[in-house]
XYZ file of C-alpha atoms in Angstrom:
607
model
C -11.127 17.307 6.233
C -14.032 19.107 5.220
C -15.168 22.104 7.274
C -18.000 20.954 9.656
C -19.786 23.636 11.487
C -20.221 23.717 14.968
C -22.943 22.123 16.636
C -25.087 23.412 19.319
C -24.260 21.711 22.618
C -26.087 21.382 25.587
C -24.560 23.729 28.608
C -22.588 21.560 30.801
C -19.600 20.999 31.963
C -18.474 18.541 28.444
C -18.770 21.895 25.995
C -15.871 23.544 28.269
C -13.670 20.242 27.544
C -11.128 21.906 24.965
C -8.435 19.633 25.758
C -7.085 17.283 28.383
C -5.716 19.640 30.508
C -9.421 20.746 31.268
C -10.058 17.626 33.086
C -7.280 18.561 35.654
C -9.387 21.112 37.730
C -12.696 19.025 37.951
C -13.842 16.943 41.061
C -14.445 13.216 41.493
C -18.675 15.131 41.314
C -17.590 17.296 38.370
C -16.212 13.901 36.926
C -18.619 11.520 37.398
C -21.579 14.354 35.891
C -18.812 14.652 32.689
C -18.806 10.636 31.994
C -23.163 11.214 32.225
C -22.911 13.790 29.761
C -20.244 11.906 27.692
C -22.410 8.825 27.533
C -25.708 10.886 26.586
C -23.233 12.661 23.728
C -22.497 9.288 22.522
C -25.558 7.386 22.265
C -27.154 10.489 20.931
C -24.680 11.224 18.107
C -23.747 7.429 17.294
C -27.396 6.448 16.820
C -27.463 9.733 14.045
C -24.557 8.903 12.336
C -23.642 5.344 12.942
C -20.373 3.640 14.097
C -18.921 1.655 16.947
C -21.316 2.751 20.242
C -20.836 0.029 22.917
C -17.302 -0.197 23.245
C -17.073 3.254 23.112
C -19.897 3.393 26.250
C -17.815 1.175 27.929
C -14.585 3.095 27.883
C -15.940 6.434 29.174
C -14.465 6.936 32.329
C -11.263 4.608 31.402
C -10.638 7.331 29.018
C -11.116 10.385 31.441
C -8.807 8.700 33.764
C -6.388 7.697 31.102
C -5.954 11.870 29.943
C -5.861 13.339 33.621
C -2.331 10.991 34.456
C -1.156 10.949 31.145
C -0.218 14.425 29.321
C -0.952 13.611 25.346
C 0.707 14.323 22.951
C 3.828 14.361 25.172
C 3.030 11.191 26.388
C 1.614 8.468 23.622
C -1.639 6.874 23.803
C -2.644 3.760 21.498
C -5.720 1.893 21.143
C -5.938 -1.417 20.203
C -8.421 -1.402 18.164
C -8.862 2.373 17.403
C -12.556 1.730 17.204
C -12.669 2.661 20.505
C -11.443 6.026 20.662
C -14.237 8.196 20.103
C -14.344 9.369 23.848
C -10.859 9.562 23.526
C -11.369 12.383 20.501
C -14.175 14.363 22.501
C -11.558 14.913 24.966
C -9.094 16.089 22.393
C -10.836 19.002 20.754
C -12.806 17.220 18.308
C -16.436 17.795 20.140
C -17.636 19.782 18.005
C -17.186 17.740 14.391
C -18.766 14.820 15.533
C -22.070 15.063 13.772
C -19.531 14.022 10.943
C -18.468 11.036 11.879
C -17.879 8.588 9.560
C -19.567 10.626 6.801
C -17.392 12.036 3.915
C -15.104 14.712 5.051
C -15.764 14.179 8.421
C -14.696 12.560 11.258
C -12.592 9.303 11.422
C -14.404 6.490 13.315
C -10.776 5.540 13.996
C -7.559 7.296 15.736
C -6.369 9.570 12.628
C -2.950 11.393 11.910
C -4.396 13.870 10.013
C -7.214 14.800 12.986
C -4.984 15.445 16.062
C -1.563 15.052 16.977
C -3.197 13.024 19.986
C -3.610 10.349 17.577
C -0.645 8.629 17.032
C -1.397 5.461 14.894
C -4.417 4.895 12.993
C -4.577 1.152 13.976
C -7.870 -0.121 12.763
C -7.117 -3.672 12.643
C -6.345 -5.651 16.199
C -3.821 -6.868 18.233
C -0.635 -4.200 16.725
C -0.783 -1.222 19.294
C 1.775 -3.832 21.763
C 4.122 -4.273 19.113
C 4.375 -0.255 18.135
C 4.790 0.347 21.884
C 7.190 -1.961 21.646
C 9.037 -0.235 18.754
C 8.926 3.039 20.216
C 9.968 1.931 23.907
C 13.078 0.825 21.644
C 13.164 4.382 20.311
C 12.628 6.990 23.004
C 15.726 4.743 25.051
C 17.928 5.236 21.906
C 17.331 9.077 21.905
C 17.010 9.094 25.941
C 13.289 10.631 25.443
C 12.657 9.270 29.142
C 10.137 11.771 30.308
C 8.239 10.662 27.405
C 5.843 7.433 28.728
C 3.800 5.188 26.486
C 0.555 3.788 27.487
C -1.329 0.762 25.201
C -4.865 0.542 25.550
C -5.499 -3.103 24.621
C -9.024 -4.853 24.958
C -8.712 -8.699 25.392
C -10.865 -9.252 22.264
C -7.143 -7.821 20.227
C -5.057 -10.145 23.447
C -6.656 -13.405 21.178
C -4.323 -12.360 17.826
C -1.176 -13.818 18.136
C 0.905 -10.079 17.482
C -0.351 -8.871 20.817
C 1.751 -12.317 22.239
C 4.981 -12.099 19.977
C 4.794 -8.327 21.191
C 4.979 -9.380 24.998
C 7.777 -12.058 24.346
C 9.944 -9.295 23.852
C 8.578 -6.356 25.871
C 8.462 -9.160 29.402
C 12.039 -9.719 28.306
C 13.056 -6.033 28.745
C 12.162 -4.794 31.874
C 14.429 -1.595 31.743
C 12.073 -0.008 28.637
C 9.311 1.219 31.081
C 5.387 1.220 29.331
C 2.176 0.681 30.789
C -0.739 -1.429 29.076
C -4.105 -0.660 29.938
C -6.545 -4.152 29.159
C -9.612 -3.350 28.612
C -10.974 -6.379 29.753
C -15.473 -6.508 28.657
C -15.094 -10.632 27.891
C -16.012 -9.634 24.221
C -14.782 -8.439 21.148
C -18.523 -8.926 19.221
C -19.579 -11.867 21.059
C -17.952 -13.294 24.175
C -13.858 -13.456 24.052
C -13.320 -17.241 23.362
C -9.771 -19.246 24.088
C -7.588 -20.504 26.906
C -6.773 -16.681 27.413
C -9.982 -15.718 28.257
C -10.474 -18.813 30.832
C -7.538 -17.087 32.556
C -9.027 -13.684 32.326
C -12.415 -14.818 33.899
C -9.869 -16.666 36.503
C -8.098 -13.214 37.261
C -11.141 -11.192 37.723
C -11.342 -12.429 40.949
C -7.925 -11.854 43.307
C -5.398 -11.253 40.019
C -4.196 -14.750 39.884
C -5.610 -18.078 39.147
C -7.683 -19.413 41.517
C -6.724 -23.186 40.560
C -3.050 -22.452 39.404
C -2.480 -19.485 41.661
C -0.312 -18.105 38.524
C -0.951 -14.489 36.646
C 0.492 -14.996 32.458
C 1.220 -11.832 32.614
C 3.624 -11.797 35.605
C 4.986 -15.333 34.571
C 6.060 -13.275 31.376
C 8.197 -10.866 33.185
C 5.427 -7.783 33.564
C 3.951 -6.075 36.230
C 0.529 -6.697 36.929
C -1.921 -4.433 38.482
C -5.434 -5.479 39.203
C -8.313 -6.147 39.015
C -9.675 -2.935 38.456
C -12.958 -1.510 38.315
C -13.093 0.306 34.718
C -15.932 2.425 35.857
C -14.373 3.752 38.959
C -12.198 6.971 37.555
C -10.102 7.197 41.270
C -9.477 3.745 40.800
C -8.413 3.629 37.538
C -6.666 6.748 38.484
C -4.732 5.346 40.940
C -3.832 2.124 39.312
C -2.603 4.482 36.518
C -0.341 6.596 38.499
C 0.893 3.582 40.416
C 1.751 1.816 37.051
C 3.456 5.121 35.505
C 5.863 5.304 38.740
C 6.970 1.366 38.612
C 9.153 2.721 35.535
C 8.850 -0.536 33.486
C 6.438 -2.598 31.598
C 3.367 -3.493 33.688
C -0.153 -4.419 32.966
C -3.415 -2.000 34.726
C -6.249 -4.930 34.307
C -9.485 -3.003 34.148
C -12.983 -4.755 33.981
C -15.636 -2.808 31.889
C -18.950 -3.515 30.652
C -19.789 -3.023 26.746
C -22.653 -0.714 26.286
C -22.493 0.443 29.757
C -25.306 3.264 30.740
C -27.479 2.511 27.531
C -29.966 -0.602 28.242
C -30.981 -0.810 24.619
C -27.102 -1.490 24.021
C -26.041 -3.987 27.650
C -29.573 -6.027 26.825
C -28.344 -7.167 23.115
C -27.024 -10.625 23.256
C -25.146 -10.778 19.855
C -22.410 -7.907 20.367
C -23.508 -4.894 22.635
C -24.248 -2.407 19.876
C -20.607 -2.666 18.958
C -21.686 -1.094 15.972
C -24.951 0.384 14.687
C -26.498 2.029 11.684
C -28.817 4.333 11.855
C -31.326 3.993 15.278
C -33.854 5.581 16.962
C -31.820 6.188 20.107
C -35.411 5.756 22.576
C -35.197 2.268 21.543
C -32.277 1.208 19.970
C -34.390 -0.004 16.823
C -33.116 0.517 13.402
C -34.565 3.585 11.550
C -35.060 2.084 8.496
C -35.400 -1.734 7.558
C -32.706 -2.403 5.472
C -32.734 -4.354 1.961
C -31.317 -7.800 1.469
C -27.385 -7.727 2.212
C -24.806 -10.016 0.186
C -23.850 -11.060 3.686
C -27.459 -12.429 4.607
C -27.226 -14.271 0.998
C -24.124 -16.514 1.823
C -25.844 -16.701 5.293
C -28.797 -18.649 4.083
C -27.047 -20.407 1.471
C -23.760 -21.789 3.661
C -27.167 -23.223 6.412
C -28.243 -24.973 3.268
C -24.797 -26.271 2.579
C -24.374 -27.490 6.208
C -28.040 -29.996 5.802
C -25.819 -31.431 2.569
C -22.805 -31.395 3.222
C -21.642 -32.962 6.960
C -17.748 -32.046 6.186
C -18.484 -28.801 5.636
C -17.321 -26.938 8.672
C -16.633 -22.717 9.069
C -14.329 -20.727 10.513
C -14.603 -17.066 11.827
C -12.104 -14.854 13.002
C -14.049 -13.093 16.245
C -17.221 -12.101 13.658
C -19.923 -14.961 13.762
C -23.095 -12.727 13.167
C -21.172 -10.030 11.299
C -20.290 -12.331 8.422
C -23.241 -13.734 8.813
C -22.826 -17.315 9.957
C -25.030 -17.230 13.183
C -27.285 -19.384 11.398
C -25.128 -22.013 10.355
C -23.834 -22.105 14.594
C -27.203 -22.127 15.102
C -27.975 -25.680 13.368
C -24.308 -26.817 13.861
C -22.746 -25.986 17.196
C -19.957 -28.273 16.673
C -19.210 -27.485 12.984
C -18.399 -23.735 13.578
C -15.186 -22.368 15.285
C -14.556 -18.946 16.727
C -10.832 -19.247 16.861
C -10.385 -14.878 18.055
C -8.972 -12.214 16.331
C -6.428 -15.150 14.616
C -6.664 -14.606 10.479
C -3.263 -16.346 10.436
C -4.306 -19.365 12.704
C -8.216 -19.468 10.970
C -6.224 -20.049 7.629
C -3.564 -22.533 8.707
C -6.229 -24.327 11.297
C -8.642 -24.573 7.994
C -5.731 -26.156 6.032
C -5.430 -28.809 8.837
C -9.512 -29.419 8.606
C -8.885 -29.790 5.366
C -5.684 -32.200 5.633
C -8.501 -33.763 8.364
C -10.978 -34.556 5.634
C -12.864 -32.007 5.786
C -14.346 -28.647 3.428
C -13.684 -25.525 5.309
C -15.264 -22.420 4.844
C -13.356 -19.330 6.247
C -15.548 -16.038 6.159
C -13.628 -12.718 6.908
C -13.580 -9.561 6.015
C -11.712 -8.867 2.669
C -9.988 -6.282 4.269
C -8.299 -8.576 6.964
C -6.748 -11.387 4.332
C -3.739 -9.675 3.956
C -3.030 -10.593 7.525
C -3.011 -14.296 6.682
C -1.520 -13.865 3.005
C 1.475 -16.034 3.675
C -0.394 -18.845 5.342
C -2.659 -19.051 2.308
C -0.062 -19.745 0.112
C 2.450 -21.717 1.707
C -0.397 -23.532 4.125
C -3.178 -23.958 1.969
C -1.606 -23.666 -1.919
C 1.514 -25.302 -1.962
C -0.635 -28.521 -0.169
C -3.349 -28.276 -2.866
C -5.856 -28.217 -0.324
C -9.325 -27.665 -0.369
C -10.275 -24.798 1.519
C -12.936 -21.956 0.631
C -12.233 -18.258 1.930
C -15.301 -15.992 1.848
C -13.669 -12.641 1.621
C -17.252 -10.127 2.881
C -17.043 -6.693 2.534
C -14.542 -6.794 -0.785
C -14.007 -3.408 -2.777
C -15.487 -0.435 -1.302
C -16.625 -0.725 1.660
C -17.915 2.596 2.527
C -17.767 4.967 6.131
C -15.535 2.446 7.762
C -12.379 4.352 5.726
C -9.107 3.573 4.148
C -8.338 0.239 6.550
C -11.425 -1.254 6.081
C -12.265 -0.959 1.989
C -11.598 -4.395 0.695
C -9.571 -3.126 -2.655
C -6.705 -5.408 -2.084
C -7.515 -8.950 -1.952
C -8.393 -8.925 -5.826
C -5.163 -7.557 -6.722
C -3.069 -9.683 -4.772
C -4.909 -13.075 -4.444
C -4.310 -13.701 -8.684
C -0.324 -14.915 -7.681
C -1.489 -17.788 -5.669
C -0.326 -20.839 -7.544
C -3.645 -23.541 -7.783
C -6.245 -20.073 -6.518
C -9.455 -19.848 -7.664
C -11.415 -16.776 -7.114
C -14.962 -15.868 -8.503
C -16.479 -12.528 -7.981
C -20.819 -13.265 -7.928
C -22.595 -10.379 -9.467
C -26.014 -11.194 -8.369
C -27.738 -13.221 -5.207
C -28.233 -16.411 -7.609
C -24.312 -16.337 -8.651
C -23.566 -16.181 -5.511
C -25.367 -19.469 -3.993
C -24.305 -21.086 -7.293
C -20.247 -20.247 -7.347
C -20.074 -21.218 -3.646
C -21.606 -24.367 -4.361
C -19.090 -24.361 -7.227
C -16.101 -23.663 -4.619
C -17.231 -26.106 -2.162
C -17.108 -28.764 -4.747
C -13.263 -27.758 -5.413
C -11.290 -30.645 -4.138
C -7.865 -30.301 -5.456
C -6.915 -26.588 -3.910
C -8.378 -22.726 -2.370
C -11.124 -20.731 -3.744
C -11.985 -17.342 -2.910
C -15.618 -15.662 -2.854
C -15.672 -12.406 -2.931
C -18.451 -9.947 -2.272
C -19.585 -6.040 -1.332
C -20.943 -4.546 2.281
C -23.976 -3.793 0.255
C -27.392 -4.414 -0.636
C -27.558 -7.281 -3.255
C -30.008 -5.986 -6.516
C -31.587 -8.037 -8.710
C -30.465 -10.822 -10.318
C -28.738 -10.183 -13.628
C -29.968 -12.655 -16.537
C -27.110 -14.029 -18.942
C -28.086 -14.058 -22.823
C -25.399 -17.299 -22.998
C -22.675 -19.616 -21.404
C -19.240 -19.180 -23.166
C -16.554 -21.684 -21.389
C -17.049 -20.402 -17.781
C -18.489 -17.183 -18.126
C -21.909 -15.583 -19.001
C -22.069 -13.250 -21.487
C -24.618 -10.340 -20.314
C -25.140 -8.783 -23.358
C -24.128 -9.072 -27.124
C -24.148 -6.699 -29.678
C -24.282 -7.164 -33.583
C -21.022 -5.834 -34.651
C -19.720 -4.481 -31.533
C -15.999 -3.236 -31.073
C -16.364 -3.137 -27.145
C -16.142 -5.511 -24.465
C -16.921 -4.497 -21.390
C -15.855 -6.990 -18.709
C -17.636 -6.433 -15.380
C -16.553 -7.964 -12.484
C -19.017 -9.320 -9.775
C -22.079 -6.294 -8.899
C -20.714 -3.668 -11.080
C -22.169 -5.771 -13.580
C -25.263 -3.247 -13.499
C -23.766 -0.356 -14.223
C -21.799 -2.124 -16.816
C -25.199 -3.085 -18.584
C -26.727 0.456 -18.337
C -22.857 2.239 -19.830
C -23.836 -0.738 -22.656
C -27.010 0.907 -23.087
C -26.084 4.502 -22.738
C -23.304 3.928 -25.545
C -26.134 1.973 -27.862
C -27.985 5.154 -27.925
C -25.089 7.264 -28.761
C -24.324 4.635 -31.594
C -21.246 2.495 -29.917
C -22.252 -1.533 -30.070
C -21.336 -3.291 -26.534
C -21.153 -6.616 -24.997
C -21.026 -7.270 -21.500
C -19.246 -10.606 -20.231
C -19.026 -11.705 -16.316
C -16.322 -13.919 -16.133
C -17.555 -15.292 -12.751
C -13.736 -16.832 -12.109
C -11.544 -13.996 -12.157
C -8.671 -16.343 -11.338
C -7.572 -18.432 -13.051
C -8.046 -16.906 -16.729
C -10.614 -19.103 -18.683
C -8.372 -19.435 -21.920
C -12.852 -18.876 -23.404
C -12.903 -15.509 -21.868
C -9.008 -14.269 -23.641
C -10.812 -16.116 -26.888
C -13.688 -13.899 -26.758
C -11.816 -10.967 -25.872
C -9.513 -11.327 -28.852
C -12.584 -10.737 -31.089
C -12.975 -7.392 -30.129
C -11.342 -4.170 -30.739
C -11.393 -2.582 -26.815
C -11.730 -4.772 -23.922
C -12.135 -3.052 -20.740
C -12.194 -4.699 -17.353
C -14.389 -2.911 -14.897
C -13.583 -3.681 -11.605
C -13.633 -2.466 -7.666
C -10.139 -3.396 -6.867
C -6.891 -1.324 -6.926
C -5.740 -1.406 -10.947
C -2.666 -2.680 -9.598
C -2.445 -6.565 -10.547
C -6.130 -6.132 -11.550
C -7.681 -8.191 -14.326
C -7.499 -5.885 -17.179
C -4.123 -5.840 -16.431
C -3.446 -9.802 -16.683
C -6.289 -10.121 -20.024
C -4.138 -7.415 -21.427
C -0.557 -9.458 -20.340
C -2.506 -12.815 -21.778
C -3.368 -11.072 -25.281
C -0.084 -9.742 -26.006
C 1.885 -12.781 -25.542
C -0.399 -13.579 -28.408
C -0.079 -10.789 -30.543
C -3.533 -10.169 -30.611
C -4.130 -6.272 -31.598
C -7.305 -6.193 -29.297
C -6.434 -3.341 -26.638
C -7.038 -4.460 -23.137
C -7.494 -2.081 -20.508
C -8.311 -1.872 -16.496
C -10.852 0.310 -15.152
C -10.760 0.479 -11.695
C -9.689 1.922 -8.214
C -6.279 4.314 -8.507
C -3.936 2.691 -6.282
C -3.898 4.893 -3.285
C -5.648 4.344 0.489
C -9.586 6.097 -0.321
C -10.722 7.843 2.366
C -14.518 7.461 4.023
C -17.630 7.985 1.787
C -20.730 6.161 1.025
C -20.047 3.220 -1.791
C -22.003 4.415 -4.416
C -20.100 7.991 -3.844
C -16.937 6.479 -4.190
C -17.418 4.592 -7.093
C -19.350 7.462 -9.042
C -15.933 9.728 -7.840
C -13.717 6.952 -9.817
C -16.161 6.673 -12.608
C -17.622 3.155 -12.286
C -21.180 4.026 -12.842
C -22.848 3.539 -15.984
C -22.358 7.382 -17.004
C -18.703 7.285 -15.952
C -18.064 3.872 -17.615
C -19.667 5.380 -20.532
C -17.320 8.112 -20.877
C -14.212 5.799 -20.644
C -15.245 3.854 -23.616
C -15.944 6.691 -25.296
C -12.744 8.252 -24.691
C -10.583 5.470 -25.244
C -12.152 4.838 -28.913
C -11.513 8.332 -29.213
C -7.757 8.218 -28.684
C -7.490 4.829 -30.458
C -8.845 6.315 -33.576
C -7.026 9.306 -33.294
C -4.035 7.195 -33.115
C -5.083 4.846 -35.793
C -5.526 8.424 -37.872
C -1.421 9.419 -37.004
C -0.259 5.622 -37.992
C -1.979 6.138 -41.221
């Protein structure tokens, strides 16, 4: 992590928090005036750099009682999701970096190994922290680590994905592996927590059971349950902690809390609380700068327009309505969208029975988040042939969001799908055309994948050539460049850079990257270098299966990948990240240039 120098904090009593043992000394005054100043720290900081603020304002004093009873590192503290643990990591020794959060070098806007030892999994994605509690219960009573508790801090958005459920199965099952799970109950993971779950949390709320049923899940499965609580009330908390810690087995601490609590701009937003913000003037909680036109905000209008044409066209969302940008299609059709929770695996499976049902689903997620529901696409969706579309937002690089969160996966791994289609759009038009394209699929999946970016212009193509457009084409060029979805741009201006140093280029956007169009291995076999440009990891990328495809031809055309090394990339701005791996025009450039280079050189030896 890059050096980050210290900032200049306002005297109070926050500055003097080195650790957790600092909070030990303080009074319930001392404690309440620390959450004040933890809140102002927040919303003043978060609005500078960006990153999740209201579920980090609502876990404030949750998190000051949760590191007064507990004694981390000795003791093990998970969040589920890690999102919110930035209060968590001023209260840990990290006060002082966090004008770099999220920005490259800096801070993680996630628990992180390499930060603290106080972070002890870098869970990003929801509903796991139960089932590594669950592993290392197991653990610490194999090596008789007793003395060392573990305490899950789950919020019930994560309780709708079907791990946190498998994980109490077997932890309500074993009573004598003590650990204590904190919910972190706000009714909302972006919007309101939807399900039969959260019916029952509303119920409990009240006295701790069911109000109809007189029955408490959680108890009925075998745990402890203590609660409600008030989430805001440190003593209380406190107490419920302690009390919890001294049952010596599994129980549940059931705190309410309030997203966004203490900053109005934040607890007056309907869609999700400021769970997470750009940049924003923190007096009003209005953007600092209007942002361009998004990808996301593309599909958005274009999926409405679907939904006027198409009646069987229904969507799916895994907890992210606005975020992937379908409010507007819920906004004309109510009954045609489903918020099925942090569920990949259900969204993909329930879309396969819409489909079975006669109907065209549209799943949007993040790209990051497929792999979670890998196994239902194939054997759910694929091996039944059935017509379902998966918008996969946020593919490639996604940016400040980190390692678990860049989409550089999907492309790789998707390709093996028997019957998957999946087109990569390089410009806003390709993008409203190749999902009507998808939606017209009727005889299996297809995949759309796009960037967390601002969408450019749209990119003109000189011709059609089976399914894809060529960009450019150059008399008497050696070099194909094959640019995948918006790195088509800086594919174009390499193609121009090497025309003024002399090197003829053509630029094709296959459109499909899966299945190969047997046009786009014919064109490729016509030139001399092919070179794939892509934002995926070069692992099972396309260059690789062009290249595969051309030699069990015997074609002497060299095929090559050019994309991300396969290795987790850590947080950065897009554009840095890309220009680091050198595809940008001048880095793509130098590639070609190279690899003529070494192929006449080696043409020179054979000779």
């Amino acid at each position: 992590m890059a050096v980050v120098e210290a900032e200049q904090v306002p005297a109070g009593l926050l500055p003097g928090i080195s650790g957790p043992l600092d909070l030990q000394g303080l009074s319930n005054a001392d404690l309440q005036r620390l959450a004040c100043e933890i809140r102002e720290f927040l919303i003043e900081h978060v609005c500078e750099t960006g990153g999740h603020l209201g579920a980090n304002l609502g876990v404030v004093e949750l998190t000051i009682a949760l590191h007064r009873v507990f004694i981390s590192p000795h003791d093990l503290i998970l969040f589920d999701t890690g999102h919110q643990a930035y209060v968590h990591k001023m209260l840990t020794g990290r006060l002082s970096e966090f004008s770099s959060l999220r920005q490259s070098g800096g801070l993680s806007g996630y628990p992180s190994r390499a930060e603290s030892e106080h972070d002890v999994i870098e869970n990003s994605h929801a509903s796991t922290a139960l089932s590594y509690a669950d592993g290392l219960a197991k653990a610490f009573e194999l090596r008789g680590l007793s003395s060392r508790r573990i305490v899950s801090v789950v919020g019930d958005g994560a309780m709708t994905g079907g791990m946190c459920w498998e994980a109490l199965n077997n932890i309500g099952a074993a009573p004598e592996r003590p650990m204590v799970i904190l919910l972190n109950d706000n009714g909302r993971s972006y919007l309101p927590t939807v399900g039969g779950f959260a019916r029952h949390l509303t119920a409990l709320r009240g006295r701790g059971v069911d109000g109809e049923t007189g029955r408490n899940l959680f108890r009925d499965l075998g745990l402890e349950y203590l609660g409600p609580i008030d989430g805001h009330d440190i003593a209380a908390v406190e107490g419920a902690l302690q009390e919890a810690a001294a049952m010596n087995r599994p129980v549940v601490v059931h705190c309410v809390t309030a997203k966004g609590r203490g900053y109005a701009p934040a607890e007056q937003d309907d869609h999700d609380r400021f769970h997470a913000v750009g940049l924003v003037d923190p007096a009003t909680g209005r953007a600092r700068h209007s942002g361009g036109r998004s990808w996301t905000s593309v599909f958005a209008q274009e999926i409405a327009a679907l939904g006027e044409e198409r009646p069987d066209i229904v969507c799916l969302t895994a907890a992210m309505l606005h975020p992937v940008g379908l409010g507007s299609f819920a906004a004309r059709f109510p009954q045609r969208v489903f918020d099925i929770g942090i569920a990949e695996q259900h969204a993909v499976t329930s879309a396969a029975g819409l489909a079975l049902g006669g109907m065209h689903p549209v799943v949007a997620i993040y790209a990051a988040f497929i792999g979670r529901a890998l196994d239902q696409l194939i054997m759910d969706v694929a091996l039944h042939q059935l017509p379902v579309t998966i918008v996969t937002d946020r593919a490639g690089v996604t940016g400040p969001d980190g390692a678990s969160h860049h989409g550089m996966w999907d492309a790789s791994i998707l390709p093996v799908i028997p019957g998957l289609r999946v087109a990569a759009p390089r410009d806003s038009a390709q993008l409203r055309g190749l999902l009507r394209e998808a939606v017209d699929v009727s005889d299996g999946p297809t995949v759309i994948r796009y960037p967390k970016a601002n969408v450019g212009a749209d990119v003109p193509a000189v011709r059609r050539y089976g399914t894809c457009d060529l960009l450019r084409e150059d008399p008497g060029a050696e070099v194909l460049l094959v640019s995948v979805g918006p790195l088509a741009g800086e594919c174009l201006g390499a193609a121009g850079e090497l025309a003024a140093q002399g090197v003829a280029v053509s630029v094709v956007d296959p459109r499909w990257t899966t299945p190969l169009d047997p046009s786009l291995l014919e064109l490729a076999g016509a030139y001399k270098l092919v070179l794939a440009v892509e934002d995926n990891t070069t692992t099972g990328a396309l260059g690789a299966r062009i290249a595969q495809a051309l030699a069990s031809t015997a074609s002497r055309t060299c095929a090559a990948t050019f994309a991300l090394p396969p290795r987790f990339l850590p947080q950065a701005p897009r554009d840095e990240i890309l220009r680091a791996h050198g595809l940008d025009s001048g880095g793509i450039a130098a590639t070609v240039l190279k690899r003529l280079t070494a192929m006449s050189a080696g043409s020179g030896r054979e000779a």
